[in-house]
Coordinates of C-alpha atoms (C1' of nucleotides) in Angstrom, one line a residue:
Chain A
M1 CA -12.4 13.4 29.3
M2 CA -10.4 10.4 28.3
G3 CA -12.5 7.9 26.4
A4 CA -15.1 10.5 25.4
L5 CA -14.8 9.7 21.8
L6 CA -15.0 6.0 22.4
D7 CA -18.1 6.5 24.6
E8 CA -19.8 8.6 22.0
A9 CA -19.0 6.2 19.2
T10 CA -20.2 3.2 21.2
E11 CA -23.5 4.8 21.8
I12 CA -24.1 5.7 18.2
L13 CA -23.1 2.2 17.2
R14 CA -25.5 0.7 19.7
S15 CA -28.4 2.9 18.4
R16 CA -27.8 1.5 14.9
G17 CA -27.4 -2.2 15.6
G18 CA -23.7 -1.8 15.1
R19 CA -20.9 -3.7 16.9
M20 CA -18.0 -2.4 19.0
T21 CA -15.2 -4.6 17.9
S22 CA -11.7 -4.7 19.3
Q23 CA -10.4 -3.2 16.0
R24 CA -12.7 -0.2 16.3
K25 CA -11.9 0.2 20.0
R26 CA -8.2 0.3 19.3
I27 CA -8.6 2.8 16.4
L28 CA -10.7 5.1 18.5
E29 CA -8.2 4.9 21.3
S30 CA -5.4 5.8 19.0
L31 CA -7.2 8.8 17.7
E32 CA -7.2 10.1 21.3
L33 CA -3.7 9.1 22.0
L34 CA -2.1 10.3 18.8
G35 CA -2.7 14.0 19.3
S36 CA -1.5 15.5 16.1
H37 CA -3.8 14.9 13.1
P38 CA -2.5 11.5 12.1
S39 CA -3.0 10.0 8.7
A40 CA -4.6 6.6 8.2
D41 CA -1.2 5.1 7.7
E42 CA 0.0 6.5 11.0
I43 CA -3.0 5.2 12.8
F44 CA -2.5 1.9 11.2
A45 CA 1.2 1.7 12.2
F46 CA 0.3 2.6 15.7
V47 CA -2.5 0.1 16.2
S48 CA -0.6 -2.6 14.4
Q49 CA 1.9 -2.6 17.3
S50 CA -0.8 -4.0 19.6
D51 CA -2.8 -5.8 17.0
P52 CA -0.6 -7.1 14.1
T53 CA -3.5 -8.6 12.2
L54 CA -5.3 -5.3 11.8
N55 CA -5.8 -4.3 8.1
L56 CA -5.5 -0.9 6.6
S57 CA -8.9 -1.0 5.0
T58 CA -10.5 -1.5 8.4
V59 CA -8.7 1.7 9.5
Y60 CA -10.2 3.6 6.6
R61 CA -13.6 2.2 7.0
T62 CA -13.7 3.1 10.7
L63 CA -12.4 6.6 10.0
R64 CA -14.8 7.3 7.3
W65 CA -17.6 6.1 9.5
L66 CA -16.6 8.3 12.3
E67 CA -16.3 11.2 9.9
Q68 CA -19.9 10.6 8.6
E69 CA -21.1 10.5 12.1
G70 CA -19.5 13.8 12.8
L71 CA -17.2 12.5 15.5
I72 CA -14.0 13.3 13.7
S73 CA -13.0 15.4 10.7
A74 CA -10.8 14.6 7.7
R75 CA -8.8 17.2 5.8
H76 CA -5.6 17.8 3.9
F77 CA -3.0 20.3 4.8
H78 CA -1.3 21.2 1.6
F79 CA 2.4 21.6 1.9
D80 CA 4.4 21.5 -1.3
E81 CA 4.8 17.7 -1.0
D82 CA 2.2 15.7 0.9
R83 CA -0.7 16.8 -1.2
R84 CA -2.9 13.8 -1.2
T85 CA -3.1 12.2 2.3
D86 CA -6.0 12.8 4.5
R87 CA -5.3 13.7 8.1
F88 CA -7.8 12.9 10.8
D89 CA -8.8 15.1 13.7
A90 CA -10.3 13.6 16.8
A91 CA -11.5 17.0 18.0
S92 CA -14.9 18.3 17.1
P93 CA -14.7 19.8 13.6
I94 CA -16.6 22.9 14.7
D95 CA -14.9 26.1 15.7
H96 CA -11.3 25.2 16.0
H97 CA -8.6 26.1 13.5
H98 CA -5.0 25.2 12.7
F99 CA -1.5 26.5 12.4
I100 CA 0.9 24.3 10.6
C101 CA 4.7 24.6 10.7
T102 CA 5.8 23.9 7.2
E103 CA 9.2 22.9 8.5
C104 CA 8.5 20.4 11.2
K105 CA 4.9 19.7 10.3
S106 CA 3.7 20.3 13.8
V107 CA 0.1 21.5 14.2
I108 CA -1.2 24.0 16.7
E109 CA -4.9 24.3 17.2
F110 CA -6.5 27.7 18.0
D111 CA -9.6 29.6 18.0
N112 CA -10.4 33.3 17.7
R113 CA -13.8 34.9 17.9
L114 CA -12.9 37.3 15.1
I115 CA -13.4 34.3 12.8
G116 CA -17.1 34.3 13.7
E117 CA -17.2 37.9 12.8
V118 CA -15.6 37.2 9.4
K119 CA -18.3 34.6 8.8
N120 CA -21.1 37.0 9.9
Q121 CA -19.9 39.8 7.7
F122 CA -19.6 37.6 4.7
S123 CA -23.1 36.2 5.3
R124 CA -24.6 39.7 5.6
Q125 CA -22.9 40.9 2.4
T126 CA -23.7 38.0 0.2
N127 CA -26.7 36.3 1.7
C128 CA -24.9 33.1 1.7
W129 CA -25.7 30.7 4.6
V130 CA -22.3 29.7 6.0
Q131 CA -22.3 26.3 7.7
S132 CA -18.7 25.8 8.6
V133 CA -15.4 27.7 8.5
S134 CA -11.9 26.4 8.1
V135 CA -8.9 28.6 8.8
V136 CA -5.4 27.3 8.2
L137 CA -2.3 29.3 8.9
Y138 CA 1.0 28.2 7.4
G139 CA 4.3 29.3 8.8
L140 CA 7.2 28.5 11.1
C141 CA 6.9 27.6 14.7
P142 CA 9.2 29.3 17.2
N143 CA 11.6 26.3 17.1
C144 CA 12.0 26.3 13.4
Q145 CA 12.5 30.0 12.9
K146 CA 16.2 30.4 13.5
Chain B
M1 CA -5.6 43.0 -17.4
M2 CA -6.2 40.2 -19.8
G3 CA -3.1 38.2 -20.5
A4 CA -1.4 39.3 -17.4
L5 CA -0.7 35.8 -16.4
L6 CA 0.6 34.9 -19.8
D7 CA 2.9 37.9 -19.8
E8 CA 4.3 37.1 -16.4
A9 CA 4.8 33.5 -17.3
T10 CA 6.5 34.3 -20.6
E11 CA 8.9 36.6 -18.8
I12 CA 9.8 34.0 -16.2
L13 CA 10.2 31.4 -18.9
R14 CA 12.6 33.6 -20.9
S15 CA 14.7 34.3 -17.8
R16 CA 15.2 30.6 -17.4
G17 CA 15.9 29.6 -21.0
G18 CA 12.5 28.1 -21.1
R19 CA 10.2 28.0 -24.2
M20 CA 6.7 29.4 -24.6
T21 CA 5.0 26.6 -26.5
S22 CA 1.5 26.6 -28.0
Q23 CA 0.4 24.2 -25.3
R24 CA 1.6 26.4 -22.5
K25 CA 0.0 29.4 -24.1
R26 CA -3.4 27.7 -24.4
I27 CA -3.2 26.4 -20.8
L28 CA -2.4 29.8 -19.5
E29 CA -5.2 31.4 -21.5
S30 CA -7.7 28.8 -20.2
L31 CA -6.7 29.6 -16.6
E32 CA -7.8 33.2 -17.2
L33 CA -10.9 32.2 -19.1
L34 CA -12.2 29.5 -16.8
G35 CA -12.8 31.6 -13.8
S36 CA -13.8 29.2 -11.2
H37 CA -11.0 27.1 -9.8
P38 CA -10.8 24.4 -12.5
S39 CA -9.3 21.0 -12.0
A40 CA -6.6 19.7 -14.3
D41 CA -9.2 17.6 -16.0
E42 CA -11.4 20.6 -16.7
I43 CA -8.6 22.5 -18.1
F44 CA -7.6 19.6 -20.2
A45 CA -11.1 19.2 -21.5
F46 CA -11.3 22.9 -22.4
V47 CA -8.0 23.2 -24.1
S48 CA -8.6 19.9 -25.9
Q49 CA -11.4 21.6 -27.9
S50 CA -8.9 23.8 -29.7
D51 CA -6.0 21.4 -29.5
P52 CA -7.1 17.8 -29.6
T53 CA -3.5 16.5 -29.4
L54 CA -2.8 18.0 -26.0
N55 CA -1.9 15.5 -23.3
L56 CA -3.2 15.5 -19.7
S57 CA 0.4 15.1 -18.4
T58 CA 1.4 18.3 -20.1
V59 CA -1.5 20.1 -18.4
Y60 CA -0.2 18.8 -15.0
R61 CA 3.4 19.7 -15.8
T62 CA 2.5 23.2 -16.8
L63 CA 0.2 23.7 -13.7
R64 CA 2.8 22.5 -11.3
W65 CA 5.4 24.7 -12.9
L66 CA 3.1 27.7 -12.6
E67 CA 2.5 26.7 -9.0
Q68 CA 6.2 26.6 -8.2
E69 CA 6.7 30.0 -9.7
G70 CA 4.0 31.3 -7.5
L71 CA 1.8 32.4 -10.4
I72 CA -1.1 30.1 -9.4
S73 CA -2.1 28.2 -6.4
A74 CA -3.4 24.6 -6.1
R75 CA -5.7 23.4 -3.3
H76 CA -8.4 21.0 -2.5
F77 CA -11.8 22.0 -1.3
H78 CA -13.1 19.0 0.6
F79 CA -16.8 18.3 0.2
D80 CA -18.0 15.0 1.2
E81 CA -17.2 13.5 -2.2
D82 CA -14.5 15.0 -4.3
R83 CA -11.7 14.6 -1.8
R84 CA -8.9 14.0 -4.1
T85 CA -8.8 16.5 -6.9
D86 CA -6.7 19.6 -6.9
R87 CA -8.2 22.8 -8.1
F88 CA -6.2 25.5 -9.6
D89 CA -6.5 29.2 -8.9
A90 CA -5.3 31.7 -11.4
A91 CA -5.5 34.5 -8.8
S92 CA -2.6 35.4 -6.6
P93 CA -2.5 32.9 -3.7
I94 CA -2.1 35.8 -1.3
D95 CA -4.9 37.4 0.7
H96 CA -8.0 36.1 -0.9
H97 CA -10.3 33.5 0.5
H98 CA -13.1 31.3 -0.6
F99 CA -16.7 30.5 0.0
I100 CA -17.9 27.2 -1.5
C101 CA -21.5 26.3 -2.0
T102 CA -21.7 22.6 -1.0
E103 CA -24.8 22.2 -3.2
C104 CA -23.9 23.7 -6.6
K105 CA -20.1 23.8 -6.0
S106 CA -19.8 27.5 -7.0
V107 CA -16.9 29.4 -5.5
I108 CA -17.0 33.0 -4.3
E109 CA -13.8 34.8 -3.5
F110 CA -13.6 37.3 -0.8
D111 CA -11.3 39.1 1.6
N112 CA -11.8 40.7 5.0
R113 CA -9.2 42.6 6.9
L114 CA -10.2 40.9 10.1
I115 CA -8.4 37.9 8.8
G116 CA -5.1 39.8 9.0
E117 CA -6.0 40.6 12.6
V118 CA -6.6 36.9 13.4
K119 CA -3.2 36.2 11.9
N120 CA -1.5 39.0 14.0
Q121 CA -3.1 37.9 17.2
F122 CA -2.0 34.4 16.7
S123 CA 1.5 35.4 16.0
R124 CA 1.7 37.6 19.0
Q125 CA 0.3 34.9 21.3
T126 CA 2.4 32.0 20.0
N127 CA 5.5 33.6 18.5
C128 CA 4.9 31.7 15.4
W129 CA 5.8 33.4 12.1
V130 CA 2.7 33.1 9.8
Q131 CA 3.5 33.1 6.2
S132 CA 0.1 32.5 4.6
V133 CA -3.5 32.2 5.6
S134 CA -6.3 30.1 4.1
V135 CA -9.9 30.7 5.0
V136 CA -12.6 28.6 3.4
L137 CA -16.3 29.0 4.2
Y138 CA -18.7 26.1 3.3
G139 CA -22.3 26.7 3.0
L140 CA -25.2 27.4 0.7
C141 CA -25.4 30.2 -1.9
P142 CA -28.5 32.3 -2.1
N143 CA -29.8 30.2 -5.0
C144 CA -29.4 26.9 -3.3
Q145 CA -30.9 27.9 0.0
K146 CA -34.6 27.2 -0.6
Chain C
dA1 C1' -25.2 -24.0 21.1
dA2 C1' -27.0 -22.7 16.6
dA3 C1' -28.5 -19.1 13.6
dT4 C1' -28.1 -14.4 12.0
dT5 C1' -25.6 -10.8 10.0
dA6 C1' -22.2 -6.9 10.9
dT7 C1' -17.5 -6.6 10.3
dT8 C1' -13.1 -8.0 9.0
dG9 C1' -8.9 -9.3 6.0
dC10 C1' -7.3 -9.9 1.7
dA11 C1' -6.7 -8.8 -3.0
dA12 C1' -7.9 -6.4 -6.7
dA13 C1' -9.8 -2.0 -8.5
dT14 C1' -9.9 3.2 -8.6
dC15 C1' -8.5 7.5 -9.6
dA16 C1' -5.8 11.6 -9.5
dT17 C1' -1.3 12.5 -10.3
dT18 C1' 3.6 11.6 -11.6
dT19 C1' 7.4 9.8 -14.3
dG20 C1' 10.7 7.5 -17.9
dC21 C1' 11.7 7.8 -22.4
dA22 C1' 11.7 8.2 -27.3
dA23 C1' 9.9 11.6 -30.6
dT24 C1' 9.0 16.5 -31.6
dA25 C1' 9.9 21.2 -32.1
dA26 C1' 11.7 25.8 -30.1
dA27 C1' 15.6 28.6 -30.2
dA28 C1' 20.6 29.0 -31.1
dG29 C1' 24.5 28.6 -34.1
dT30 C1' 26.1 28.3 -38.8
Chain D
dA1 C1' 17.5 28.7 -44.7
dC2 C1' 19.8 24.5 -42.6
dT3 C1' 21.7 22.0 -39.0
dT4 C1' 22.5 21.4 -34.1
dT5 C1' 21.1 21.6 -29.4
dT6 C1' 18.1 20.6 -25.8
dA7 C1' 13.6 21.9 -23.6
dT8 C1' 9.1 20.1 -24.0
dT9 C1' 5.7 16.9 -25.5
dG10 C1' 2.9 12.5 -25.9
dC11 C1' 2.4 8.1 -24.6
dA12 C1' 2.3 4.4 -21.7
dA13 C1' 3.4 2.7 -17.5
dA14 C1' 4.1 3.5 -12.5
dT15 C1' 2.6 5.5 -8.1
dG16 C1' 0.3 5.9 -3.9
dA17 C1' -3.7 7.0 -1.2
dT18 C1' -8.1 5.3 -0.8
dT19 C1' -12.1 2.2 -2.0
dT20 C1' -14.6 -2.0 -2.9
dG21 C1' -16.2 -7.0 -3.7
dC22 C1' -16.3 -11.1 -1.4
dA23 C1' -15.6 -15.1 1.3
dA24 C1' -14.2 -15.9 6.1
dT25 C1' -14.8 -14.5 10.9
dA26 C1' -16.9 -13.1 15.1
dA27 C1' -20.6 -10.3 17.7
dT28 C1' -25.2 -10.6 19.0
dT29 C1' -29.7 -12.7 19.0
dT30 C1' -32.6 -16.8 19.1

DNA sequence: AAATTATTGCAAATCATTTGCAATAAAAGT
DNA sequence: ACTTTTATTGCAAATGATTTGCAATAATTT
């Protein structure tokens, strides 16, 4: 399980004449280690600890490449503040959704097969072809409720 | 029905010692006229036709104020490109969701009571208190499918 | 080991959005 | 109506996340 992202990425890289550099390796590792939808800055800060020469633009380039290859997904969660920073999700972008605690900013991932049903009903009613679904719940986690 | 947003806004404004200026009036009107989730720029372009002296920062200030008052909602839809522009929705932010055609960028609003069920099931399972739900479907509208 | 070229670091550019401030214009007081 | 008060505007500059050009660096190939 561990290293799955790195393995996949390495393979794709190879098949395109790309190079698995130490920077990319560290960034990929950090995506698996930092569970909770880190921003580019957070990844940068984390990897910088072990490689102080890493540059932020390398982080962005790597993340965008991973995104294009479909290995990770980028999105914003829009609280009142933080409206502009992308967050990156190491998990497959397909069929998993998010709850966000607007207080402590923690993220819980979930799935529910009713969501597939919502998608199907919409398709049937409108003749739209639905490629992907994003469900985000905003609220308070048990800790932040009292 | 027409002017509902303007009426509500005027009332809130009054109750706070605020002033209903011509700029605000035009921006509010444009939000009702431009149906489809315009960006600040689009609103600016539209209102500029009738008031060439309007400034973009006034548009932003008005939109953010409306957002804070809960009269409109701001969000991004993330296609591959346009990752950074907010889109503003004159409709109530509660209980209505979006389909976006990734080809022609058209937006279809919808609702489905299964979504409430998804929310309830999640709450029950996690003890999280869910305040709002956002569902976005991405795909191709009938026109763009062939 | 030399040649090739993908990738990096750096600095500058973008672009949507925000903010400080002096000028303007609603609304209130006279 | 006329002055005063102060919310709101326009303008220009600042911000902050992300992107990009380019020369230097380092994987891979020869």
